[in-house]
PDB file of C-alpha atoms in Angstrom:
ATOM      1  CA  MET A   1      85.216  70.984 119.027  1.00 67.00           C
ATOM      2  CA  ALA A   2      82.610  73.436 117.878  1.00 90.00           C
ATOM      3  CA  ILE A   3      82.548  77.084 120.208  1.00 98.00           C
ATOM      4  CA  GLN A   4      80.797  76.863 123.461  1.00 98.00           C
ATOM      5  CA  VAL A   5      78.603  79.493 124.347  1.00 98.00           C
ATOM      6  CA  GLY A   6      76.133  79.298 127.185  1.00 98.00           C
ATOM      7  CA  ILE A   7      72.280  81.326 126.588  1.00 98.00           C
ATOM      8  CA  SER A   8      68.938  82.720 128.626  1.00 98.00           C
ATOM      9  CA  ALA A   9      67.075  78.650 127.878  1.00 98.00           C
ATOM     10  CA  CYS A  10      64.377  80.930 126.860  1.00 98.00           C
ATOM     11  CA  VAL A  11      66.192  83.507 124.400  1.00 98.00           C
ATOM     12  CA  LEU A  12      67.014  79.964 122.959  1.00 98.00           C
ATOM     13  CA  GLY A  13      62.921  78.802 121.934  1.00 97.00           C
ATOM     14  CA  GLU A  14      63.074  76.557 125.322  1.00 98.00           C
ATOM     15  CA  ARG A  15      59.364  77.053 127.139  1.00 98.00           C
ATOM     16  CA  VAL A  16      61.021  77.656 130.720  1.00 98.00           C
ATOM     17  CA  ARG A  17      59.515  81.845 131.647  1.00 97.00           C
ATOM     18  CA  PHE A  18      57.523  82.219 133.997  1.00 96.00           C
ATOM     19  CA  ASP A  19      54.460  81.857 131.736  1.00 96.00           C
ATOM     20  CA  GLY A  20      54.864  79.011 130.037  1.00 96.00           C
ATOM     21  CA  GLY A  21      56.727  80.908 126.940  1.00 97.00           C
ATOM     22  CA  HIS A  22      59.680  81.895 125.199  1.00 97.00           C
ATOM     23  CA  LYS A  23      61.626  84.538 123.913  1.00 97.00           C
ATOM     24  CA  GLN A  24      63.514  82.994 121.367  1.00 97.00           C
ATOM     25  CA  ASN A  25      66.416  85.067 119.143  1.00 97.00           C
ATOM     26  CA  ARG A  26      65.893  84.569 115.155  1.00 96.00           C
ATOM     27  CA  PHE A  27      69.868  85.606 114.792  1.00 97.00           C
ATOM     28  CA  VAL A  28      70.671  82.766 117.661  1.00 97.00           C
ATOM     29  CA  VAL A  29      68.945  80.752 116.286  1.00 96.00           C
ATOM     30  CA  ASP A  30      68.841  80.495 112.662  1.00 96.00           C
ATOM     31  CA  GLU A  31      73.116  81.721 112.243  1.00 96.00           C
ATOM     32  CA  LEU A  32      74.898  82.362 114.771  1.00 97.00           C
ATOM     33  CA  SER A  33      74.337  78.162 116.223  1.00 97.00           C
ATOM     34  CA  ASN A  34      75.823  77.169 112.468  1.00 96.00           C
ATOM     35  CA  TYR A  35      78.202  78.341 114.292  1.00 97.00           C
ATOM     36  CA  VAL A  36      78.604  78.147 118.391  1.00 98.00           C
ATOM     37  CA  THR A  37      77.280  74.916 120.152  1.00 98.00           C
ATOM     38  CA  PHE A  38      74.581  76.594 123.090  1.00 98.00           C
ATOM     39  CA  LYS A  39      74.804  75.675 126.795  1.00 98.00           C
ATOM     40  CA  PRO A  40      71.260  76.245 127.513  1.00 98.00           C
ATOM     41  CA  VAL A  41      70.591  78.074 131.302  1.00 98.00           C
ATOM     42  CA  CYS A  42      67.215  78.779 133.029  1.00 98.00           C
ATOM     43  CA  PRO A  43      69.068  79.836 136.589  1.00 98.00           C
ATOM     44  CA  GLU A  44      64.653  80.754 137.722  1.00 98.00           C
ATOM     45  CA  VAL A  45      64.204  76.820 136.739  1.00 98.00           C
ATOM     46  CA  GLY A  46      67.692  75.458 138.415  1.00 98.00           C
ATOM     47  CA  ILE A  47      67.008  76.692 141.342  1.00 98.00           C
ATOM     48  CA  GLY A  48      63.651  74.864 141.524  1.00 97.00           C
ATOM     49  CA  MET A  49      61.020  76.655 140.467  1.00 97.00           C
ATOM     50  CA  THR A  50      57.767  75.492 137.998  1.00 97.00           C
ATOM     51  CA  VAL A  51      56.698  76.452 134.577  1.00 97.00           C
ATOM     52  CA  PRO A  52      54.876  77.751 134.748  1.00 97.00           C
ATOM     53  CA  ARG A  53      55.662  80.326 138.343  1.00 97.00           C
ATOM     54  CA  PRO A  54      54.776  83.609 140.121  1.00 96.00           C
ATOM     55  CA  VAL A  55      56.337  86.217 139.519  1.00 97.00           C
ATOM     56  CA  ILE A  56      59.644  87.345 140.575  1.00 97.00           C
ATOM     57  CA  ARG A  57      61.184  91.324 141.150  1.00 97.00           C
ATOM     58  CA  LEU A  58      64.323  93.049 142.416  1.00 98.00           C
ATOM     59  CA  LEU A  59      63.708  94.639 145.817  1.00 97.00           C
ATOM     60  CA  GLN A  60      66.369  97.473 146.758  1.00 97.00           C
ATOM     61  CA  LEU A  61      66.665  96.929 150.830  1.00 95.00           C
ATOM     62  CA  PRO A  62      66.581  99.910 153.073  1.00 93.00           C
ATOM     63  CA  SER A  63      70.198  99.353 153.245  1.00 95.00           C
ATOM     64  CA  GLY A  64      70.570  99.381 149.758  1.00 95.00           C
ATOM     65  CA  GLU A  65      70.650  95.549 149.574  1.00 96.00           C
ATOM     66  CA  GLU A  66      69.001  93.720 146.328  1.00 97.00           C
ATOM     67  CA  ARG A  67      67.226  90.953 146.875  1.00 98.00           C
ATOM     68  CA  LEU A  68      65.554  88.304 144.549  1.00 98.00           C
ATOM     69  CA  VAL A  69      61.585  88.031 145.483  1.00 98.00           C
ATOM     70  CA  GLU A  70      58.433  86.885 144.764  1.00 97.00           C
ATOM     71  CA  THR A  71      56.586  89.730 143.163  1.00 94.00           C
ATOM     72  CA  LYS A  72      52.937  89.081 145.561  1.00 93.00           C
ATOM     73  CA  ARG A  73      54.830  87.495 148.675  1.00 94.00           C
ATOM     74  CA  GLN A  74      57.421  89.616 149.222  1.00 92.00           C
ATOM     75  CA  ASP A  75      58.696  87.905 152.043  1.00 94.00           C
ATOM     76  CA  ILE A  76      59.279  84.635 150.298  1.00 97.00           C
ATOM     77  CA  ASP A  77      63.594  85.173 149.324  1.00 97.00           C
ATOM     78  CA  HIS A  78      64.971  83.416 146.332  1.00 98.00           C
ATOM     79  CA  THR A  79      68.358  86.034 146.547  1.00 98.00           C
ATOM     80  CA  ASP A  80      70.781  83.233 148.646  1.00 98.00           C
ATOM     81  CA  LYS A  81      69.533  80.341 146.472  1.00 98.00           C
ATOM     82  CA  MET A  82      70.354  81.594 143.132  1.00 98.00           C
ATOM     83  CA  ASN A  83      74.337  83.008 144.507  1.00 98.00           C
ATOM     84  CA  ALA A  84      74.318  80.035 145.242  1.00 98.00           C
ATOM     85  CA  PHE A  85      73.295  77.841 141.828  1.00 98.00           C
ATOM     86  CA  THR A  86      75.378  80.668 140.274  1.00 98.00           C
ATOM     87  CA  ASP A  87      78.293  79.810 142.446  1.00 97.00           C
ATOM     88  CA  LYS A  88      77.484  76.491 141.215  1.00 97.00           C
ATOM     89  CA  ILE A  89      76.996  76.899 137.295  1.00 97.00           C
ATOM     90  CA  VAL A  90      79.742  79.274 136.984  1.00 96.00           C
ATOM     91  CA  GLY A  91      82.671  76.233 137.924  1.00 93.00           C
ATOM     92  CA  GLN A  92      81.751  74.564 134.876  1.00 95.00           C
ATOM     93  CA  PHE A  93      81.925  77.387 132.600  1.00 97.00           C
ATOM     94  CA  ASP A  94      85.514  77.254 131.243  1.00 95.00           C
ATOM     95  CA  GLU A  95      85.210  75.978 127.994  1.00 96.00           C
ATOM     96  CA  LEU A  96      82.884  79.301 126.958  1.00 98.00           C
ATOM     97  CA  CYS A  97      83.600  82.146 125.107  1.00 98.00           C
ATOM     98  CA  GLY A  98      80.138  83.976 125.282  1.00 98.00           C
ATOM     99  CA  TYR A  99      77.424  84.212 126.878  1.00 98.00           C
ATOM    100  CA  VAL A 100      73.293  85.423 125.206  1.00 98.00           C
ATOM    101  CA  VAL A 101      71.236  86.874 128.636  1.00 98.00           C
ATOM    102  CA  CYS A 102      67.877  87.661 128.147  1.00 98.00           C
ATOM    103  CA  ALA A 103      66.820  91.338 128.716  1.00 97.00           C
ATOM    104  CA  LYS A 104      64.604  92.948 131.623  1.00 96.00           C
ATOM    105  CA  SER A 105      64.935  89.543 133.981  1.00 98.00           C
ATOM    106  CA  PRO A 106      65.547  90.378 137.263  1.00 98.00           C
ATOM    107  CA  THR A 107      67.686  87.125 137.237  1.00 98.00           C
ATOM    108  CA  CYS A 108      69.321  87.385 133.467  1.00 98.00           C
ATOM    109  CA  GLY A 109      68.703  90.982 132.714  1.00 98.00           C
ATOM    110  CA  MET A 110      72.454  92.934 131.312  1.00 98.00           C
ATOM    111  CA  GLU A 111      71.274  96.300 132.096  1.00 97.00           C
ATOM    112  CA  ARG A 112      68.152  98.334 133.002  1.00 97.00           C
ATOM    113  CA  VAL A 113      66.369  95.830 135.346  1.00 98.00           C
ATOM    114  CA  LYS A 114      63.700  97.395 137.030  1.00 97.00           C
ATOM    115  CA  LEU A 115      65.084  97.793 140.853  1.00 98.00           C
ATOM    116  CA  HIS A 116      61.335  98.205 142.937  1.00 97.00           C
ATOM    117  CA  ILE A 117      61.376  99.812 146.531  1.00 95.00           C
ATOM    118  CA  ALA A 118      59.261  98.822 149.387  1.00 87.00           C
ATOM    119  CA  ASN A 119      56.124 102.044 148.310  1.00 84.00           C
ATOM    120  CA  ASN A 120      56.558 100.086 144.846  1.00 83.00           C
ATOM    121  CA  ASN A 121      59.008 102.800 143.134  1.00 93.00           C
ATOM    122  CA  THR A 122      61.678 101.716 140.903  1.00 96.00           C
ATOM    123  CA  VAL A 123      65.129 103.270 141.048  1.00 96.00           C
ATOM    124  CA  PRO A 124      65.661 105.275 138.537  1.00 96.00           C
ATOM    125  CA  GLY A 125      68.479 103.251 135.528  1.00 96.00           C
ATOM    126  CA  GLY A 126      67.847 100.505 136.809  1.00 97.00           C
ATOM    127  CA  THR A 127      70.170  97.923 137.935  1.00 98.00           C
ATOM    128  CA  VAL A 128      71.577  93.962 137.068  1.00 98.00           C
ATOM    129  CA  GLY A 129      69.574  90.498 136.882  1.00 98.00           C
ATOM    130  CA  VAL A 130      71.249  88.913 140.075  1.00 98.00           C
ATOM    131  CA  TYR A 131      72.242  85.723 137.754  1.00 98.00           C
ATOM    132  CA  THR A 132      74.058  87.757 135.858  1.00 98.00           C
ATOM    133  CA  LYS A 133      75.540  90.039 137.467  1.00 98.00           C
ATOM    134  CA  ARG A 134      77.133  87.116 139.586  1.00 98.00           C
ATOM    135  CA  LEU A 135      78.532  85.736 136.179  1.00 98.00           C
ATOM    136  CA  MET A 136      79.988  88.886 134.884  1.00 98.00           C
ATOM    137  CA  ALA A 137      81.644  89.018 138.494  1.00 98.00           C
ATOM    138  CA  LYS A 138      83.464  86.091 138.340  1.00 97.00           C
ATOM    139  CA  MET A 139      83.900  85.605 134.603  1.00 98.00           C
ATOM    140  CA  PRO A 140      84.932  89.739 133.819  1.00 98.00           C
ATOM    141  CA  TRP A 141      86.750  88.597 130.714  1.00 98.00           C
ATOM    142  CA  LEU A 142      83.689  87.191 129.158  1.00 98.00           C
ATOM    143  CA  PRO A 143      81.761  88.240 126.227  1.00 98.00           C
ATOM    144  CA  VAL A 144      78.115  88.575 127.953  1.00 98.00           C
ATOM    145  CA  GLU A 145      75.396  90.634 126.022  1.00 98.00           C
ATOM    146  CA  GLU A 146      71.887  90.845 125.852  1.00 98.00           C
ATOM    147  CA  ASP A 147      69.141  89.248 122.915  1.00 97.00           C
ATOM    148  CA  GLY A 148      67.495  92.829 122.328  1.00 95.00           C
ATOM    149  CA  ARG A 149      70.796  94.719 121.972  1.00 96.00           C
ATOM    150  CA  LEU A 150      71.698  91.666 119.602  1.00 96.00           C
ATOM    151  CA  ASN A 151      69.755  93.723 116.894  1.00 95.00           C
ATOM    152  CA  ASP A 152      72.073  96.751 116.764  1.00 96.00           C
ATOM    153  CA  PRO A 153      74.852  95.673 114.498  1.00 95.00           C
ATOM    154  CA  VAL A 154      77.379  97.133 115.842  1.00 95.00           C
ATOM    155  CA  LEU A 155      76.645  95.351 118.654  1.00 97.00           C
ATOM    156  CA  ARG A 156      75.642  92.796 117.261  1.00 97.00           C
ATOM    157  CA  GLU A 157      79.798  92.424 115.220  1.00 97.00           C
ATOM    158  CA  ASN A 158      81.354  93.015 118.138  1.00 98.00           C
ATOM    159  CA  PHE A 159      79.776  90.624 120.322  1.00 98.00           C
ATOM    160  CA  VAL A 160      80.274  87.839 117.683  1.00 98.00           C
ATOM    161  CA  PHE A 161      83.923  89.797 117.170  1.00 98.00           C
ATOM    162  CA  ARG A 162      84.913  88.711 120.940  1.00 98.00           C
ATOM    163  CA  ILE A 163      83.261  84.643 121.007  1.00 98.00           C
ATOM    164  CA  PHE A 164      85.735  83.928 118.163  1.00 98.00           C
ATOM    165  CA  THR A 165      88.342  85.938 119.470  1.00 98.00           C
ATOM    166  CA  LEU A 166      88.565  84.496 122.994  1.00 98.00           C
ATOM    167  CA  ASN A 167      87.709  81.150 121.414  1.00 98.00           C
ATOM    168  CA  ASP A 168      90.980  81.463 119.066  1.00 97.00           C
ATOM    169  CA  PHE A 169      92.971  82.811 122.131  1.00 98.00           C
ATOM    170  CA  TYR A 170      91.282  79.619 124.189  1.00 97.00           C
ATOM    171  CA  LYS A 171      93.147  77.890 121.644  1.00 96.00           C
ATOM    172  CA  SER A 172      96.218  79.098 120.542  1.00 96.00           C
ATOM    173  CA  VAL A 173      97.590  80.293 124.319  1.00 97.00           C
ATOM    174  CA  ARG A 174      95.707  78.780 126.730  1.00 93.00           C
ATOM    175  CA  ASP A 175      96.412  75.090 124.936  1.00 85.00           C
ATOM    176  CA  ASN A 176      99.760  75.700 124.135  1.00 89.00           C
ATOM    177  CA  LEU A 177     101.043  78.156 127.240  1.00 96.00           C
ATOM    178  CA  SER A 178     104.246  79.532 125.686  1.00 97.00           C
ATOM    179  CA  ALA A 179     105.544  82.905 125.182  1.00 97.00           C
ATOM    180  CA  LYS A 180     105.954  81.935 121.755  1.00 97.00           C
ATOM    181  CA  ALA A 181     101.970  81.168 121.721  1.00 98.00           C
ATOM    182  CA  PHE A 182     101.254  84.605 122.741  1.00 98.00           C
ATOM    183  CA  VAL A 183     103.341  86.863 120.804  1.00 98.00           C
ATOM    184  CA  GLU A 184     101.806  85.135 117.766  1.00 98.00           C
ATOM    185  CA  PHE A 185      98.613  85.133 118.436  1.00 98.00           C
ATOM    186  CA  HIS A 186      99.187  89.182 119.650  1.00 98.00           C
ATOM    187  CA  SER A 187     101.081  88.993 116.089  1.00 98.00           C
ATOM    188  CA  ARG A 188      97.450  88.120 114.985  1.00 98.00           C
ATOM    189  CA  TYR A 189      95.289  90.929 116.343  1.00 98.00           C
ATOM    190  CA  LYS A 190      97.648  93.998 116.227  1.00 98.00           C
ATOM    191  CA  LEU A 191      95.541  95.893 113.537  1.00 98.00           C
ATOM    192  CA  VAL A 192      92.699  94.586 115.641  1.00 98.00           C
ATOM    193  CA  LEU A 193      93.719  96.287 118.510  1.00 98.00           C
ATOM    194  CA  MET A 194      94.814  99.425 116.713  1.00 98.00           C
ATOM    195  CA  ALA A 195      90.778  99.727 115.893  1.00 98.00           C
ATOM    196  CA  HIS A 196      89.547  99.152 118.749  1.00 98.00           C
ATOM    197  CA  SER A 197      92.090 100.843 121.371  1.00 98.00           C
ATOM    198  CA  PRO A 198      94.593 102.617 119.942  1.00 97.00           C
ATOM    199  CA  SER A 199      96.213 102.909 123.853  1.00 98.00           C
ATOM    200  CA  ALA A 200      95.186  99.060 124.423  1.00 98.00           C
ATOM    201  CA  TYR A 201      97.529  98.192 120.988  1.00 98.00           C
ATOM    202  CA  LYS A 202     100.919 100.053 122.563  1.00 98.00           C
ATOM    203  CA  SER A 203     100.734  98.931 125.782  1.00 98.00           C
ATOM    204  CA  LEU A 204      99.596  95.725 125.121  1.00 98.00           C
ATOM    205  CA  GLY A 205     102.683  95.366 122.602  1.00 98.00           C
ATOM    206  CA  GLN A 206     104.887  96.925 125.387  1.00 98.00           C
ATOM    207  CA  MET A 207     103.382  93.777 127.324  1.00 98.00           C
ATOM    208  CA  VAL A 208     103.987  90.902 125.021  1.00 98.00           C
ATOM    209  CA  ALA A 209     108.050  93.057 124.331  1.00 98.00           C
ATOM    210  CA  ASN A 210     108.282  91.851 128.233  1.00 98.00           C
ATOM    211  CA  ILE A 211     106.404  88.900 128.379  1.00 98.00           C
ATOM    212  CA  LYS A 212     110.187  87.033 129.453  1.00 97.00           C
ATOM    213  CA  ASP A 213     109.989  89.261 132.823  1.00 97.00           C
ATOM    214  CA  TRP A 214     106.170  87.631 133.892  1.00 98.00           C
ATOM    215  CA  ASP A 215     105.460  84.302 135.018  1.00 97.00           C
ATOM    216  CA  LEU A 216     103.584  82.823 132.172  1.00 97.00           C
ATOM    217  CA  ASP A 217     100.129  82.003 134.149  1.00 96.00           C
ATOM    218  CA  ASP A 218     100.063  85.112 135.952  1.00 97.00           C
ATOM    219  CA  PHE A 219     101.158  87.046 132.349  1.00 98.00           C
ATOM    220  CA  TYR A 220      98.045  84.362 130.807  1.00 98.00           C
ATOM    221  CA  TYR A 221      96.003  85.996 133.278  1.00 98.00           C
ATOM    222  CA  GLU A 222      96.444  89.105 133.197  1.00 98.00           C
ATOM    223  CA  TYR A 223      97.114  89.405 129.077  1.00 98.00           C
ATOM    224  CA  ARG A 224      93.551  87.643 129.347  1.00 98.00           C
ATOM    225  CA  GLN A 225      91.545  90.071 131.305  1.00 98.00           C
ATOM    226  CA  LEU A 226      93.462  93.439 129.637  1.00 98.00           C
ATOM    227  CA  PHE A 227      92.384  92.288 126.131  1.00 98.00           C
ATOM    228  CA  MET A 228      88.940  91.485 125.812  1.00 98.00           C
ATOM    229  CA  ASP A 229      88.287  94.631 127.747  1.00 98.00           C
ATOM    230  CA  ALA A 230      90.623  96.506 124.749  1.00 98.00           C
ATOM    231  CA  VAL A 231      88.125  94.541 122.541  1.00 98.00           C
ATOM    232  CA  LYS A 232      85.100  95.513 123.284  1.00 98.00           C
ATOM    233  CA  GLU A 233      85.480  98.608 123.133  1.00 97.00           C
ATOM    234  CA  ARG A 234      83.790 100.002 119.745  1.00 94.00           C
ATOM    235  CA  ALA A 235      85.896 100.299 116.846  1.00 96.00           C
ATOM    236  CA  SER A 236      85.350 104.006 115.750  1.00 96.00           C
ATOM    237  CA  ARG A 237      85.365 104.789 112.194  1.00 97.00           C
ATOM    238  CA  LYS A 238      88.166 106.961 112.714  1.00 97.00           C
ATOM    239  CA  ASN A 239      90.257 103.766 113.771  1.00 98.00           C
ATOM    240  CA  LYS A 240      89.578 101.665 110.602  1.00 98.00           C
ATOM    241  CA  THR A 241      90.392 103.802 108.643  1.00 98.00           C
ATOM    242  CA  ASN A 242      93.344 104.697 110.082  1.00 98.00           C
ATOM    243  CA  VAL A 243      93.849 100.980 110.285  1.00 98.00           C
ATOM    244  CA  LEU A 244      93.238 100.321 106.036  1.00 98.00           C
ATOM    245  CA  MET A 245      94.971 103.613 105.308  1.00 97.00           C
ATOM    246  CA  HIS A 246      97.896 101.123 107.417  1.00 97.00           C
ATOM    247  CA  LEU A 247      96.682  98.559 104.814  1.00 97.00           C
ATOM    248  CA  GLN A 248      97.400 100.783 102.047  1.00 97.00           C
ATOM    249  CA  GLY A 249     100.868 101.527 102.678  1.00 96.00           C
ATOM    250  CA  TYR A 250     101.497  97.957 102.253  1.00 96.00           C
ATOM    251  CA  PHE A 251     100.718  97.638  98.744  1.00 96.00           C
ATOM    252  CA  LYS A 252     101.774 101.378  97.590  1.00 91.00           C
ATOM    253  CA  ARG A 253     105.174  99.586  95.625  1.00 93.00           C
ATOM    254  CA  SER A 254     103.168  97.082  93.890  1.00 96.00           C
ATOM    255  CA  LEU A 255     100.014  98.498  92.456  1.00 96.00           C
ATOM    256  CA  THR A 256      99.729 101.698  90.014  1.00 96.00           C
ATOM    257  CA  LYS A 257      98.742 105.254  90.313  1.00 96.00           C
ATOM    258  CA  GLU A 258      95.249 104.453  89.364  1.00 97.00           C
ATOM    259  CA  GLN A 259      94.285 101.425  91.211  1.00 97.00           C
ATOM    260  CA  LYS A 260      96.210 103.191  94.289  1.00 96.00           C
ATOM    261  CA  ALA A 261      93.321 106.058  93.722  1.00 97.00           C
ATOM    262  CA  GLU A 262      90.952 104.205  93.602  1.00 97.00           C
ATOM    263  CA  LEU A 263      91.636 102.642  97.134  1.00 97.00           C
ATOM    264  CA  ALA A 264      91.865 105.690  98.659  1.00 97.00           C
ATOM    265  CA  GLU A 265      88.625 107.025  97.054  1.00 97.00           C
ATOM    266  CA  LEU A 266      87.004 103.453  98.570  1.00 97.00           C
ATOM    267  CA  ILE A 267      88.576 104.750 101.898  1.00 98.00           C
ATOM    268  CA  ASP A 268      87.728 107.563 102.083  1.00 97.00           C
ATOM    269  CA  SER A 269      84.440 107.245 101.087  1.00 97.00           C
ATOM    270  CA  TYR A 270      83.977 104.858 103.627  1.00 97.00           C
ATOM    271  CA  ARG A 271      85.810 107.352 105.961  1.00 97.00           C
ATOM    272  CA  SER A 272      82.530 109.653 104.990  1.00 97.00           C
ATOM    273  CA  GLY A 273      80.088 106.801 106.104  1.00 95.00           C
ATOM    274  CA  ASN A 274      79.274 106.874 102.205  1.00 95.00           C
ATOM    275  CA  GLN A 275      80.144 103.025 102.866  1.00 93.00           C
ATOM    276  CA  PRO A 276      80.267 100.170 104.160  1.00 94.00           C
ATOM    277  CA  ILE A 277      83.521  98.806 105.267  1.00 96.00           C
ATOM    278  CA  LEU A 278      83.072  96.130 103.494  1.00 95.00           C
ATOM    279  CA  ALA A 279      84.240  98.244 100.632  1.00 95.00           C
ATOM    280  CA  PRO A 280      87.162  98.765 100.616  1.00 97.00           C
ATOM    281  CA  MET A 281      88.404  95.277 102.612  1.00 97.00           C
ATOM    282  CA  ALA A 282      87.400  93.492  98.725  1.00 96.00           C
ATOM    283  CA  LEU A 283      89.583  95.350  96.982  1.00 97.00           C
ATOM    284  CA  ILE A 284      92.127  95.048  99.684  1.00 97.00           C
ATOM    285  CA  LYS A 285      91.573  91.400 100.014  1.00 97.00           C
ATOM    286  CA  HIS A 286      91.958  91.302  96.308  1.00 97.00           C
ATOM    287  CA  TYR A 287      95.157  93.132  96.162  1.00 97.00           C
ATOM    288  CA  LEU A 288      96.102  91.060  99.321  1.00 97.00           C
ATOM    289  CA  ARG A 289      95.538  87.709  96.596  1.00 96.00           C
ATOM    290  CA  GLU A 290      97.215  89.249  94.139  1.00 96.00           C
ATOM    291  CA  TYR A 291     100.480  90.668  96.428  1.00 96.00           C
ATOM    292  CA  PRO A 292     100.627  88.663  99.248  1.00 96.00           C
ATOM    293  CA  ASP A 293     101.882  90.034 102.161  1.00 96.00           C
ATOM    294  CA  PRO A 294     103.302  87.306 104.830  1.00 96.00           C
ATOM    295  CA  TYR A 295     101.955  89.628 108.150  1.00 96.00           C
ATOM    296  CA  LEU A 296      99.223  91.153 106.382  1.00 97.00           C
ATOM    297  CA  GLN A 297      97.866  87.334 105.900  1.00 96.00           C
ATOM    298  CA  ILE A 298      97.929  86.402 109.639  1.00 97.00           C
ATOM    299  CA  GLN A 299      95.943  89.419 110.727  1.00 98.00           C
ATOM    300  CA  THR A 300      92.608  88.776 112.398  1.00 98.00           C
ATOM    301  CA  PHE A 301      90.848  92.138 111.141  1.00 98.00           C
ATOM    302  CA  ILE A 302      90.871  90.880 107.253  1.00 97.00           C
ATOM    303  CA  ASP A 303      89.122  87.707 108.308  1.00 96.00           C
ATOM    304  CA  PRO A 304      87.616  88.042 111.924  1.00 97.00           C
ATOM    305  CA  TYR A 305      84.968  85.760 111.357  1.00 96.00           C
ATOM    306  CA  PRO A 306      83.036  84.099 108.719  1.00 95.00           C
ATOM    307  CA  GLU A 307      81.567  85.749 106.386  1.00 93.00           C
ATOM    308  CA  GLU A 308      78.372  83.946 106.067  1.00 95.00           C
ATOM    309  CA  LEU A 309      77.725  86.540 109.258  1.00 95.00           C
ATOM    310  CA  LYS A 310      77.486  88.908 107.183  1.00 93.00           C
ATOM    311  CA  LEU A 311      77.617  91.347 110.402  1.00 95.00           C
ATOM    312  CA  ARG A 312      79.766  94.087 108.919  1.00 93.00           C
ATOM    313  CA  TYR A 313      76.970  94.580 106.098  1.00 87.00           C
ATOM    314  CA  GLY A 314      75.929  97.641 108.569  1.00 80.00           C
ATOM    315  CA  LEU A 315      79.767  99.026 109.385  1.00 85.00           C
TER     316      LEU A 315
END
């Protein structure tokens, strides 16, 4: 079954915005859609608002509470309806492996959404859209990203990687809950964890080593949250260089002196920012085909998602 991903309907191209328009994202429609099945939701339409419709905004009351109101009729409050709708629909999201939301929207925005106060000024830093805030609170492990932030190659790569990773977790572990399934999944992601979070690499390794002391259901929920938190962290160039050097070590008995020097030079060039990670990875993959290693061949870090997405070109 295709990977299930939620999305703000307007980002998919549906004309459901307040003015009857859309905010279609080309990467989502032209590229990511080849690998996932999108589940479009417009929360505002979901609570019965029309297209077109009155403009809405987030209003901070003197108590600090945030309410979703109409801009011209602030006595018309949609907050309770939106919360009820979110609670109901999130109950249908068990299969989702990611969610793309619409930036700046008072319902769907993920960050820096305008938060107004009574005198019509705004609160510095803004807030989170009421629908997305509730979604993330109820599903804190779920990869969520805004359409605009997908233009950043680092954020795009990390988000898509997490989608594929959570899907792998569900197929490998949730559908076959056992200590063996956890150990095998974790083994495949050791280098990924080393790149994203060396501290989580250690703590999750200890957790898996002691899995016999856990109730499996409790372990599932705890591991899923900690693991997804870890891979959400940006894999720094320094950490990825360490992983590349770790990979290099597996070929020390197989490569000639000249081959070792060539690989070391590429890794150092990547470390210095002169090459994308694709350069040393291509050579490592070449050597892995020539000198197969059972441990390296299962490592997700080497092929984390379809090459056709070209996500590592800018890394």
